[in-house]
Short mmCIF file of C-alpha atoms in Angstrom, two decimals:
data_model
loop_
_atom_site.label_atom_id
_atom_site.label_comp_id
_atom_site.label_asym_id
_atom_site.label_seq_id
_atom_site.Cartn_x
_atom_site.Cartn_y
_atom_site.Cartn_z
CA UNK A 1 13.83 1.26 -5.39
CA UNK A 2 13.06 -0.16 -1.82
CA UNK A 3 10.55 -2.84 -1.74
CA UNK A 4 7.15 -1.67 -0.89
CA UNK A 5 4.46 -3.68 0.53
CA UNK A 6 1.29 -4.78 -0.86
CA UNK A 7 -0.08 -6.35 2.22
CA UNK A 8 -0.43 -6.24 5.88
CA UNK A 9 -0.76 -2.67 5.43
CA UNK A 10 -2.17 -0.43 8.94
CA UNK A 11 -3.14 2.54 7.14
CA UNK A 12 -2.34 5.36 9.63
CA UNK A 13 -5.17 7.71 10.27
CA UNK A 14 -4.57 11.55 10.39
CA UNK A 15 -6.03 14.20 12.22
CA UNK A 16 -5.51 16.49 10.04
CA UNK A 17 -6.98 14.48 7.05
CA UNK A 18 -10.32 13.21 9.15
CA UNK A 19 -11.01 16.74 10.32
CA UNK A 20 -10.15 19.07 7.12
CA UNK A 21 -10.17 16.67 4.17
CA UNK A 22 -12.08 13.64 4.65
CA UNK A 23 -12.07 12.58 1.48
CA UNK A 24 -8.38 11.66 1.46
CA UNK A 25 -8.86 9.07 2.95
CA UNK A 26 -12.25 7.84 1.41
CA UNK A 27 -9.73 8.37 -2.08
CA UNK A 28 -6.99 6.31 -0.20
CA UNK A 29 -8.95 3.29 0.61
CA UNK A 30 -11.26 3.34 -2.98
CA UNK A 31 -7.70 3.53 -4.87
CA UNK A 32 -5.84 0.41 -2.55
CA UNK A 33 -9.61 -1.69 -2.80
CA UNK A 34 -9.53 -1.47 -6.76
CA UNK A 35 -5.44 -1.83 -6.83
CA UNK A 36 -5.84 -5.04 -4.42
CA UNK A 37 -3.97 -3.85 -1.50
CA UNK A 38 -4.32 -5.33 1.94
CA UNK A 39 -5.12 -2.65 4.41
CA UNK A 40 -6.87 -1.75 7.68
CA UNK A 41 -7.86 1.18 9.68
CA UNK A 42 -7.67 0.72 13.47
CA UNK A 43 -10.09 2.92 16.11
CA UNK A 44 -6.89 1.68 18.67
CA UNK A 45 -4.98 3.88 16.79
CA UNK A 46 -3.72 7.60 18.07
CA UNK A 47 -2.62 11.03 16.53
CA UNK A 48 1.06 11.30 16.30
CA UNK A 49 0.87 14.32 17.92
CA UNK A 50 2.10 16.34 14.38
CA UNK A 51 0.43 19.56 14.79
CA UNK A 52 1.55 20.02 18.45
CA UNK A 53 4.93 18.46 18.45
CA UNK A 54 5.91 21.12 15.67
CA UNK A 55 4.13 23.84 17.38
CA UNK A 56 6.13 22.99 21.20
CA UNK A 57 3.85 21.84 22.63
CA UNK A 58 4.53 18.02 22.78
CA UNK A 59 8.20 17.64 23.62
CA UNK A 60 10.03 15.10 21.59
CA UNK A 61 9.54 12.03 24.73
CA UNK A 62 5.90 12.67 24.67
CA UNK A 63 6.28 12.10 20.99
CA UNK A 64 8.49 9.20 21.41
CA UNK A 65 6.00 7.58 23.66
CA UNK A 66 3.26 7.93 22.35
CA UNK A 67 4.27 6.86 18.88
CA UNK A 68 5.94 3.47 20.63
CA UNK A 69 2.04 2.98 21.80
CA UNK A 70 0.52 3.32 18.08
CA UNK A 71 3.49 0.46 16.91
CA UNK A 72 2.25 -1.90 19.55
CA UNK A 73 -1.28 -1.35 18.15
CA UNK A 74 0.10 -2.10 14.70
CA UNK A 75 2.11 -5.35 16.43
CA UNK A 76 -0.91 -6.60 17.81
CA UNK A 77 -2.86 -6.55 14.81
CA UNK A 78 0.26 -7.97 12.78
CA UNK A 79 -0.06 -5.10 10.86
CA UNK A 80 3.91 -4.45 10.69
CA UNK A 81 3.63 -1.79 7.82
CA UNK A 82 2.81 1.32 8.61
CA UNK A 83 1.05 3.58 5.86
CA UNK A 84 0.78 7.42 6.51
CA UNK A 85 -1.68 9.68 4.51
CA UNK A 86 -0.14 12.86 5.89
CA UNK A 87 3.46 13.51 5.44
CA UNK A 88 3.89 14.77 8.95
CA UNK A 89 2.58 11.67 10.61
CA UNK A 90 5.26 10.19 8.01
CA UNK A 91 8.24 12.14 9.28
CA UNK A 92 7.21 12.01 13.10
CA UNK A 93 6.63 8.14 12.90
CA UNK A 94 9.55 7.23 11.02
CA UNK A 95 11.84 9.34 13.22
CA UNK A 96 10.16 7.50 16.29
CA UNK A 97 10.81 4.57 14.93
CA UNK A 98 14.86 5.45 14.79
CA UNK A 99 15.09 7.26 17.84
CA UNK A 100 13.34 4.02 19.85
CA UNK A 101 15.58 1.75 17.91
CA UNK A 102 18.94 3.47 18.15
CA UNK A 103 18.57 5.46 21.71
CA UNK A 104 18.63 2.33 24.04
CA UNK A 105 18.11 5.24 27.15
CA UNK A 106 15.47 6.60 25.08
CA UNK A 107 13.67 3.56 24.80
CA UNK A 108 14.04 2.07 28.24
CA UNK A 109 12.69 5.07 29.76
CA UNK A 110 9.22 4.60 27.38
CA UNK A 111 9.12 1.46 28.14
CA UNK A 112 9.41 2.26 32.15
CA UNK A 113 5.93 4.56 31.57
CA UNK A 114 4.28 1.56 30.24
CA UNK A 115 5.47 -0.09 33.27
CA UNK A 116 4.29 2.37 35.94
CA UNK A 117 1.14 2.87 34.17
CA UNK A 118 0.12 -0.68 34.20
CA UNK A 119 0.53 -1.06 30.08
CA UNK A 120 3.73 -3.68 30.17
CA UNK A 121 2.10 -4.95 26.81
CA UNK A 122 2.76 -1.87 24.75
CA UNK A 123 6.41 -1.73 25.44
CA UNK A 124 8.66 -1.26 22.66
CA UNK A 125 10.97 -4.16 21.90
CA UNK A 126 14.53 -2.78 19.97
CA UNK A 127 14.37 -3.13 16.05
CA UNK A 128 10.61 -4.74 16.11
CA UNK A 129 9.91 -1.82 13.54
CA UNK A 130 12.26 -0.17 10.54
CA UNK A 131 11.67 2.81 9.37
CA UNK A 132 12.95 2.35 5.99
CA UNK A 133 11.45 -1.25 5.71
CA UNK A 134 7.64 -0.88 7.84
CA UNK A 135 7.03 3.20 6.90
CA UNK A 136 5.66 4.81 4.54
CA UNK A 137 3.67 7.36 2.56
CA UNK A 138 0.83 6.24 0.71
CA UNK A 139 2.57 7.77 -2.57
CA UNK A 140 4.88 5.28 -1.71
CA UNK A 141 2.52 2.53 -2.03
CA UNK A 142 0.74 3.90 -5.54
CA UNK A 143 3.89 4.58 -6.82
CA UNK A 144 4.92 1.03 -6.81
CA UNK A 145 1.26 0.29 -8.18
CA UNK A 146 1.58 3.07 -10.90
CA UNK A 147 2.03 0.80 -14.28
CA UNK A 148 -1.54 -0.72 -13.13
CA UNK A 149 -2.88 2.36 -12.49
CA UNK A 150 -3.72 3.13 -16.35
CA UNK A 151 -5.69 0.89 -16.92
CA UNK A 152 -7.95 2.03 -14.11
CA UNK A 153 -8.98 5.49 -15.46
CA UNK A 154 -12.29 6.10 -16.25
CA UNK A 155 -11.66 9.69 -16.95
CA UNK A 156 -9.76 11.87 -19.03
CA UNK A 157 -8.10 14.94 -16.86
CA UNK A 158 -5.79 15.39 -19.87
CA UNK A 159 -6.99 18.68 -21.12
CA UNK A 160 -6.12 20.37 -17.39
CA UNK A 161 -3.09 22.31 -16.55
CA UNK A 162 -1.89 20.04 -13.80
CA UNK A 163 1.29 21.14 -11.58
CA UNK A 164 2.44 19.06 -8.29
CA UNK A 165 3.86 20.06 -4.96
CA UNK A 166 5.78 18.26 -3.20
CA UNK A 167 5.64 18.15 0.76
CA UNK A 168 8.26 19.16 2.83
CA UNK A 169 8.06 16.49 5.52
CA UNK A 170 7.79 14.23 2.71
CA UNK A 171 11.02 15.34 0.81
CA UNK A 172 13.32 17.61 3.09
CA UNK A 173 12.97 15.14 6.21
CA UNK A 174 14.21 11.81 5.49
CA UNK A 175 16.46 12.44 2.39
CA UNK A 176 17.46 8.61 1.45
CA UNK A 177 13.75 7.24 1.79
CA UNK A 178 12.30 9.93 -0.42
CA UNK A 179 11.12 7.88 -4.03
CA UNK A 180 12.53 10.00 -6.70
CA UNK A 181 14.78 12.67 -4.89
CA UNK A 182 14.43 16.00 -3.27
CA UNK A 183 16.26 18.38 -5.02
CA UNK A 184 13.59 18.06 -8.11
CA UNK A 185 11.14 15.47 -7.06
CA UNK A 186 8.98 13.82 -10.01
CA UNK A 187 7.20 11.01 -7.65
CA UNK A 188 4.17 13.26 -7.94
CA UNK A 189 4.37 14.19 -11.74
CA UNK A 190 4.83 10.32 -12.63
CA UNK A 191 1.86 9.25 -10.80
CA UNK A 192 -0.36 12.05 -12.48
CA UNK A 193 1.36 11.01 -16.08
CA UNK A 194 0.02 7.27 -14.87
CA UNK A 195 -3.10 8.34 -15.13
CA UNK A 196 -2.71 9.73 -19.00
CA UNK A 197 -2.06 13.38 -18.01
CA UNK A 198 1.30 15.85 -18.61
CA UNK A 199 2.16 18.19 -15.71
CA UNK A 200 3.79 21.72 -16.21
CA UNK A 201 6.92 19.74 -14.70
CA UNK A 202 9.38 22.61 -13.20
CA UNK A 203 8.05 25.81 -12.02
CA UNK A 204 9.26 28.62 -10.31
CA UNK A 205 8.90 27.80 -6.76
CA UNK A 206 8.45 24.11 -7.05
CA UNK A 207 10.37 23.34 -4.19
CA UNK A 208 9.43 26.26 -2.09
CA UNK A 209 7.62 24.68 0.77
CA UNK A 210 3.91 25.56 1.20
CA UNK A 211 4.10 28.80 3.28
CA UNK A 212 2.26 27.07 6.39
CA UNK A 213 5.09 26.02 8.73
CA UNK A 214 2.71 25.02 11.38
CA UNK A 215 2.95 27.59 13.98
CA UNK A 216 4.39 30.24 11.26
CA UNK A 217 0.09 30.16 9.90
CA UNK A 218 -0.44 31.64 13.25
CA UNK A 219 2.88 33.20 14.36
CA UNK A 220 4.17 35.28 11.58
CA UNK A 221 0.82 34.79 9.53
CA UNK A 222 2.31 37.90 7.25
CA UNK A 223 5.13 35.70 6.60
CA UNK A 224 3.71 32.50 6.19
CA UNK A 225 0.61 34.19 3.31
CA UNK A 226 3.60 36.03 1.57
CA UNK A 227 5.53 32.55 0.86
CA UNK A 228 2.24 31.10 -0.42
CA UNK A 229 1.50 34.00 -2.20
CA UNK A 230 4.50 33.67 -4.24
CA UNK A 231 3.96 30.35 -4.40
CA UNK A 232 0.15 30.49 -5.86
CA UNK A 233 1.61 33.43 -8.12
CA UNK A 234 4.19 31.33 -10.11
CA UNK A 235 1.35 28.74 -10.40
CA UNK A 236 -0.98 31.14 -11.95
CA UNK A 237 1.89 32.56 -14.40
CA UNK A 238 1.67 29.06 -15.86
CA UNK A 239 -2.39 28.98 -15.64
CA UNK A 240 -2.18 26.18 -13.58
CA UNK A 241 -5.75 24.26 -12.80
CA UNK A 242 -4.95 21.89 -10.79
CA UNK A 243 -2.60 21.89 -7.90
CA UNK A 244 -1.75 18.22 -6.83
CA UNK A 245 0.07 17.55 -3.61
CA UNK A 246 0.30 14.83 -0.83
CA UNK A 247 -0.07 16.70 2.70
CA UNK A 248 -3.14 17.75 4.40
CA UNK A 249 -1.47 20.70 5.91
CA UNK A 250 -0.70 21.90 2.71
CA UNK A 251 -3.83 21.45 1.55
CA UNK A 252 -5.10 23.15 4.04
CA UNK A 253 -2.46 26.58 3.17
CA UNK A 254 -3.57 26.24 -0.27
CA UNK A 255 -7.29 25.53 -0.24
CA UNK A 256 -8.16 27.89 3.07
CA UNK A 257 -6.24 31.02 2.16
CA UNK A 258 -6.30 31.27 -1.32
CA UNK A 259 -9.25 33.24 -1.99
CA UNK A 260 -8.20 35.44 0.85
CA UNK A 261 -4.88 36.43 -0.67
CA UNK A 262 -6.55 36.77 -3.82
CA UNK A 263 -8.53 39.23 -2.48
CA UNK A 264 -5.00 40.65 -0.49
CA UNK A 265 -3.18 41.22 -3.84
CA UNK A 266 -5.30 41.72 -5.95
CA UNK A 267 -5.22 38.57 -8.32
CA UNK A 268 -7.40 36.08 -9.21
CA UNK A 269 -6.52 32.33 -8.71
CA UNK A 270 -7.92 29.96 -10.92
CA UNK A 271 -7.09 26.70 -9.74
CA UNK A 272 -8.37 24.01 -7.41
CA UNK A 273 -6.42 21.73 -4.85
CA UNK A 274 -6.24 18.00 -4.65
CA UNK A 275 -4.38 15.37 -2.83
CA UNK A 276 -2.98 12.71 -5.06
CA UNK A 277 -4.94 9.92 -3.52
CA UNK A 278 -8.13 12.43 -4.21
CA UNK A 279 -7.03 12.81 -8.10
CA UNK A 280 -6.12 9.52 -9.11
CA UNK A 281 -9.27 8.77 -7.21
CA UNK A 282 -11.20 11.19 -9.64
CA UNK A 283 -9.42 10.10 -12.45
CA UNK A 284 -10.55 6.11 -11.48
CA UNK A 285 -14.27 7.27 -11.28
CA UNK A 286 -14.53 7.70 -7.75
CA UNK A 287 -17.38 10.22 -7.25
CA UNK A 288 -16.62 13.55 -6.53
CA UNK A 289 -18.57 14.01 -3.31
CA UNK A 290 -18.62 10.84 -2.10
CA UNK A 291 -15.08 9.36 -2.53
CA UNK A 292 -12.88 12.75 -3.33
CA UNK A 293 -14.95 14.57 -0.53
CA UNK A 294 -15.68 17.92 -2.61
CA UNK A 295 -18.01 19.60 0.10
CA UNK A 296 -15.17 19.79 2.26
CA UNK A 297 -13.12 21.83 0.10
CA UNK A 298 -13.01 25.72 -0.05
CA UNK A 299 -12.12 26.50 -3.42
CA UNK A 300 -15.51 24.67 -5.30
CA UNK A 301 -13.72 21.84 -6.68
CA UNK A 302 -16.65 22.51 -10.16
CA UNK A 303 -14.81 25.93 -10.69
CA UNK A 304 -12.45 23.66 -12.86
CA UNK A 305 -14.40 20.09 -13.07
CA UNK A 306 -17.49 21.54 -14.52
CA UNK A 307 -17.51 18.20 -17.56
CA UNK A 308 -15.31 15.02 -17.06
CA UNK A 309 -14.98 13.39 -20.14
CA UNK A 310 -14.57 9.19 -20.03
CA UNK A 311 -11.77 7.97 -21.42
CA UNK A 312 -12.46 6.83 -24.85
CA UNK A 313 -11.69 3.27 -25.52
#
């Protein structure tokens, strides 16, 4: 496995996450604080421009550029690792990273808008980041943490039928960077077996992405609800309670629009939606409003976690 840092950590803030889910990233920093892991949050830094560079409406440059300008933040705060809490800013950033190391043109021309707009500090100097060596997801990080996760749990989640899915942007992306492959990914299902609970493991649909697509939500929204419709389906076949993922935009498909294609076909869903920083989180003893953030769900996260039960020990 590549090495993963422990330290000098610039955890990379997500729109998505601060606007819909919240509690993310309140999960994300209780987790790294009782794990030991040396981390900051910077106001400096920018969105990666996720949500509009997959809709058109940032072309790839813009992207480029702007990216380049959240690295120099990191740089200056000799913060060289880069931790993502979305798996779009994951994919974008890493790709940046590439692009402004291997596309000399690419590069020179970002660093000329620096230069013309008076911001000769920010420019990008070749192979200052990696993107295999300074990116990554924060599953990443707890997975290289997850044989001291155990004895962290406060509470037992064991009784639940748990089942994970995995992002695409975090699997189907960057193929040789992805911790425990793509064609069946288990990165997920290990960390939840860290903290003393059994998943359903393969599913129907397990690798089927999450129906959202970005623009296909608001494109081909008939689409986009039918592939998460067959998705929450083969979920329910195996009277799954928990859905665990690591993507806010998934979240979002799943959490948002699952009571409304409930009501669509006809089928109740019984099953609640958390980010894996959100469950180990729960599972550590984080409290569920203030650290997992369960007002900010849609799906009342106490339709399932009516009684936690400590871990006996």
């Amino acid at each position: 496995m590549k090495e993963i840092p422990n330290k000098d950590i610039l955890l990379f803030k997500s729109c998505l996450v601060s606007v819909e889910y919240p509690g993310i990233e309140s999960s994300t920093k209780y987790i790294f604080d009782k794990l030991n892991i040396d981390y900051l949050i910077s106001d400096k830094q920018t969105c990666c421009t996720g949500l509009g560079h997959y809709s058109d409406i940032f072309d790839q440059f813009t992207t480029t550029a702007i990216g380049a300008r959240n690295l120099s933040v990191a740089k200056e705060l000799k913060r060289p690792n880069l931790v993502m809490m979305c798996a779009t800013c994951y994919a974008i950033n890493k790709k940046v990273v590439n692009i402004l190391n291997k596309k000399d043109n690419v590069r020179e021309d970002v660093n000329k808008v620096f230069d013309d707009s008076n911001l000769s500090h920010l420019k990008y100097e070749k192979n200052s980041f990696d993107s295999t060596e300074n990116m990554f997801h924060v599953v990443d990080i707890l997975y290289s943490k997850k044989d001291e996760i155990p004895d962290l749990i406060k509470y037992d989640l064991s009784n639940f039928k748990i089942a994970t899915h995995h992002g695409c942007h975090y699997c189907k992306v960057h193929y040789d960077d992805t911790i425990g492959g793509v064609r069946n990914p288990q990165i997920l299902d290990e960390l939840v077996e860290a903290c003393g609970c059994e998943t359903v493991g393969f599913y129907d649909h397990k690798r089927t992405t999450c129906g959202s697509g970005f623009r296909q939500r608001y494109s081909n929204k008939e689409l986009s609800m039918t592939v998460t419709e067959d998705k929450l389906n083969s979920l329910e076949d195996e009277n799954v309670e928990i859905l665990v993922h690591l993507c806010p935009n998934c979240h979002v498909q799943f959490d948002r629009y699952q009571n409304l294609i409930s009501e669509q076909c006809g089928r109740k869903f019984n099953m609640i939606h958390l980010n894996i920083a959100q469950f180990i989180a729960l599972a550590m003893g984080g409290d569920l409003e203030k650290v997992v953030g369960s007002k900010a769900h849609t799906v009342p996260l106490d339709s399932v976690l009516k009684d936690l039960k400590e871990v006996e020990q």
